[in-house]
Amino acid sequence: MARLLFFGKLADAAGARARQVKLEPETRTIDDLVAVLGDEDAALGASLNEKSVRFIVNETLASRDAAIGDKDEIAFLPPVSGG
Amino acid sequence: MARLLFFGKLADAAGARARQVKLEPETRTIDDLVAVLGDEDAALGASLNEKSVRFIVNETLASRDAAIGDKDEIAFLPPVSGG
Amino acid sequence: MIRVCTDPFDPGAELSVFETKAGAAGAVVSFIGKVREAAGDSAVTGLYLEHYPGVTERSIAEIKEEAAKRWAIDDVLIIHRVGELGPGEPIVMVCVAAAHRRDAFEAADFLMDYLKTEAMFWKKEIREDGEAWIEPRDADYKDAARWKDDEEE
Amino acid sequence: MIRVCTDPFDPGAELSVFETKAGAAGAVVSFIGKVREAAGDSAVTGLYLEHYPGVTERSIAEIKEEAAKRWAIDDVLIIHRVGELGPGEPIVMVCVAAAHRRDAFEAADFLMDYLKTEAMFWKKEIREDGEAWIEPRDADYKDAARWKDDEEE
């Protein structure tokens, strides 16, 4: 199972801060995963497709075409706002 | 009597922070006063003639040719160093 | 030192400890950011802040290292609240100690720009007229971009 | 508030009072300048500071007004020690509260440049190898000149 983390407004869009999901073998990249999530929930898909969203795989920043696997922790980050 | 104030290294040069002096009628400007003080003490005169020295007459910044009188408070300021 | 904490902190007490420790450093600059009390016409009743535990702290540690490369600084303290905060409460504090004030000012300024635009915190403002996730203002991105020019030099 | 004082002050306690008062201001920047502990190879054993009572305070009040014209700031605190100080003791503290951090940073920076190059204080450093009246460094004049360009705009 992969662990998905949603922060800020993306947690609102996903309806949860974290999800455990089974990644099918054909879900090879973050882009693939976003497509799968968008198929289940179009609004969430739209939110995750915003250009400002960044991705972290196993605690390291990753691009949309980064490879992912079924043991990974994948985080979706909206624009930050600290301080 | 005029009141002369010397600050910082100029107090060291004058040997005092303050002096009361009788200004002769022909001592009309700060320049005149510096000349009088320099006649008494050449080293003090040299210190007061340094370009970085500033002058205050009755709590207001004044130029070397500012008029002074026998009731005035005249301060000699070397370069400042606060903070 | 870097601290991400859910409990309130006391900026004055933190500064006391920091500046006392900063013996030989002639200059100490501190910045405190607080929850504002109004957004436009609407009163702000609270703030909710979240972060990515572990990842956020590590990214702040990296930017602290970056600041130490760019400026001659002796010590840095970064405190950032997460969780629920009330109006007027301190959210963030950055302290920098250095031999010269320019280094201390610029490093503190740089660290704050990073914390505003890059560090992994997400902030929701709870207002009388509703809730809203906050994003950096254009001015924040502009401020942060000042340091990128430096990088290219 | 402007305070020229012979007694030591506690920067942390001053910041506490200042930032608590600065309710609606989202940003508070503080600067503390301390007596350095060494000048080159020679230990600094103390500092002696004098000012021109009345005139110094008035000139600082004027520069505070100037800062309030240039930046959107809510509150300013300036404390400056005079008399005899030991190594590591705070000499000066400037606090600025503002709605936005850029205003707070720049106004604090500006006030410090003024205090270093224009305000009527004279400082003698007492070192193991002798005493010396201090004058601003070239860097201090350069820092202060940054704001003169602004004036001409």
PDB file of C-alpha atoms in Angstrom, chain B residues 1-59:
ATOM      1  CA  MET B   1      30.210  84.327  29.469  1.00  0.00           C
ATOM      2  CA  ALA B   2      29.831  81.771  26.680  1.00  0.00           C
ATOM      3  CA  ARG B   3      29.677  78.077  27.530  1.00  0.00           C
ATOM      4  CA  LEU B   4      31.870  75.798  25.435  1.00  0.00           C
ATOM      5  CA  LEU B   5      31.181  72.048  25.298  1.00  0.00           C
ATOM      6  CA  PHE B   6      33.677  69.502  24.007  1.00  0.00           C
ATOM      7  CA  PHE B   7      32.650  65.927  23.221  1.00  0.00           C
ATOM      8  CA  GLY B   8      34.546  62.680  22.724  1.00  0.00           C
ATOM      9  CA  LYS B   9      38.182  63.090  21.721  1.00  0.00           C
ATOM     10  CA  LEU B  10      37.778  66.889  21.630  1.00  0.00           C
ATOM     11  CA  ALA B  11      37.190  66.834  25.412  1.00  0.00           C
ATOM     12  CA  ASP B  12      40.508  65.010  25.722  1.00  0.00           C
ATOM     13  CA  ALA B  13      42.138  67.671  23.509  1.00  0.00           C
ATOM     14  CA  ALA B  14      40.568  70.531  25.491  1.00  0.00           C
ATOM     15  CA  GLY B  15      41.339  68.879  28.851  1.00  0.00           C
ATOM     16  CA  ALA B  16      37.695  69.428  29.884  1.00  0.00           C
ATOM     17  CA  ARG B  17      34.131  68.655  28.803  1.00  0.00           C
ATOM     18  CA  ALA B  18      33.026  72.262  29.418  1.00  0.00           C
ATOM     19  CA  ARG B  19      34.545  75.728  29.737  1.00  0.00           C
ATOM     20  CA  GLN B  20      33.130  79.137  30.568  1.00  0.00           C
ATOM     21  CA  VAL B  21      34.840  81.825  28.493  1.00  0.00           C
ATOM     22  CA  LYS B  22      34.466  85.549  28.042  1.00  0.00           C
ATOM     23  CA  LEU B  23      34.069  86.206  24.296  1.00  0.00           C
ATOM     24  CA  GLU B  24      35.761  89.434  23.180  1.00  0.00           C
ATOM     25  CA  PRO B  25      33.616  91.584  20.851  1.00  0.00           C
ATOM     26  CA  GLU B  26      35.923  90.781  17.918  1.00  0.00           C
ATOM     27  CA  THR B  27      35.209  87.034  18.331  1.00  0.00           C
ATOM     28  CA  ARG B  28      32.200  87.104  16.043  1.00  0.00           C
ATOM     29  CA  THR B  29      32.053  83.606  14.505  1.00  0.00           C
ATOM     30  CA  ILE B  30      32.951  80.040  15.362  1.00  0.00           C
ATOM     31  CA  ASP B  31      35.989  80.437  13.104  1.00  0.00           C
ATOM     32  CA  ASP B  32      37.118  83.392  15.227  1.00  0.00           C
ATOM     33  CA  LEU B  33      36.617  81.361  18.412  1.00  0.00           C
ATOM     34  CA  VAL B  34      38.599  78.412  17.034  1.00  0.00           C
ATOM     35  CA  ALA B  35      41.415  80.850  16.195  1.00  0.00           C
ATOM     36  CA  VAL B  36      41.382  82.229  19.753  1.00  0.00           C
ATOM     37  CA  LEU B  37      41.437  78.713  21.250  1.00  0.00           C
ATOM     38  CA  GLY B  38      44.226  77.732  18.832  1.00  0.00           C
ATOM     39  CA  ASP B  39      46.314  80.716  19.921  1.00  0.00           C
ATOM     40  CA  GLU B  40      46.152  79.442  23.512  1.00  0.00           C
ATOM     41  CA  ASP B  41      46.675  75.766  22.601  1.00  0.00           C
ATOM     42  CA  ALA B  42      47.920  74.895  19.120  1.00  0.00           C
ATOM     43  CA  ALA B  43      47.091  71.169  19.497  1.00  0.00           C
ATOM     44  CA  LEU B  44      43.485  71.973  20.449  1.00  0.00           C
ATOM     45  CA  GLY B  45      43.281  74.398  17.538  1.00  0.00           C
ATOM     46  CA  ALA B  46      44.444  71.679  15.136  1.00  0.00           C
ATOM     47  CA  SER B  47      41.840  69.272  16.543  1.00  0.00           C
ATOM     48  CA  LEU B  48      39.049  71.833  16.169  1.00  0.00           C
ATOM     49  CA  ASN B  49      40.141  72.626  12.621  1.00  0.00           C
ATOM     50  CA  GLU B  50      39.725  69.046  11.440  1.00  0.00           C
ATOM     51  CA  LYS B  51      37.180  68.919   8.631  1.00  0.00           C
ATOM     52  CA  SER B  52      35.094  66.258  10.377  1.00  0.00           C
ATOM     53  CA  VAL B  53      34.340  68.537  13.370  1.00  0.00           C
ATOM     54  CA  ARG B  54      30.798  69.875  13.585  1.00  0.00           C
ATOM     55  CA  PHE B  55      29.456  72.770  15.637  1.00  0.00           C
ATOM     56  CA  ILE B  56      26.294  73.389  17.583  1.00  0.00           C
ATOM     57  CA  VAL B  57      25.239  76.836  18.752  1.00  0.00           C
ATOM     58  CA  ASN B  58      22.403  76.898  21.283  1.00  0.00           C
ATOM     59  CA  GLU B  59      21.433  73.312  20.464  1.00  0.00           C
TER      60      GLU B  59
END
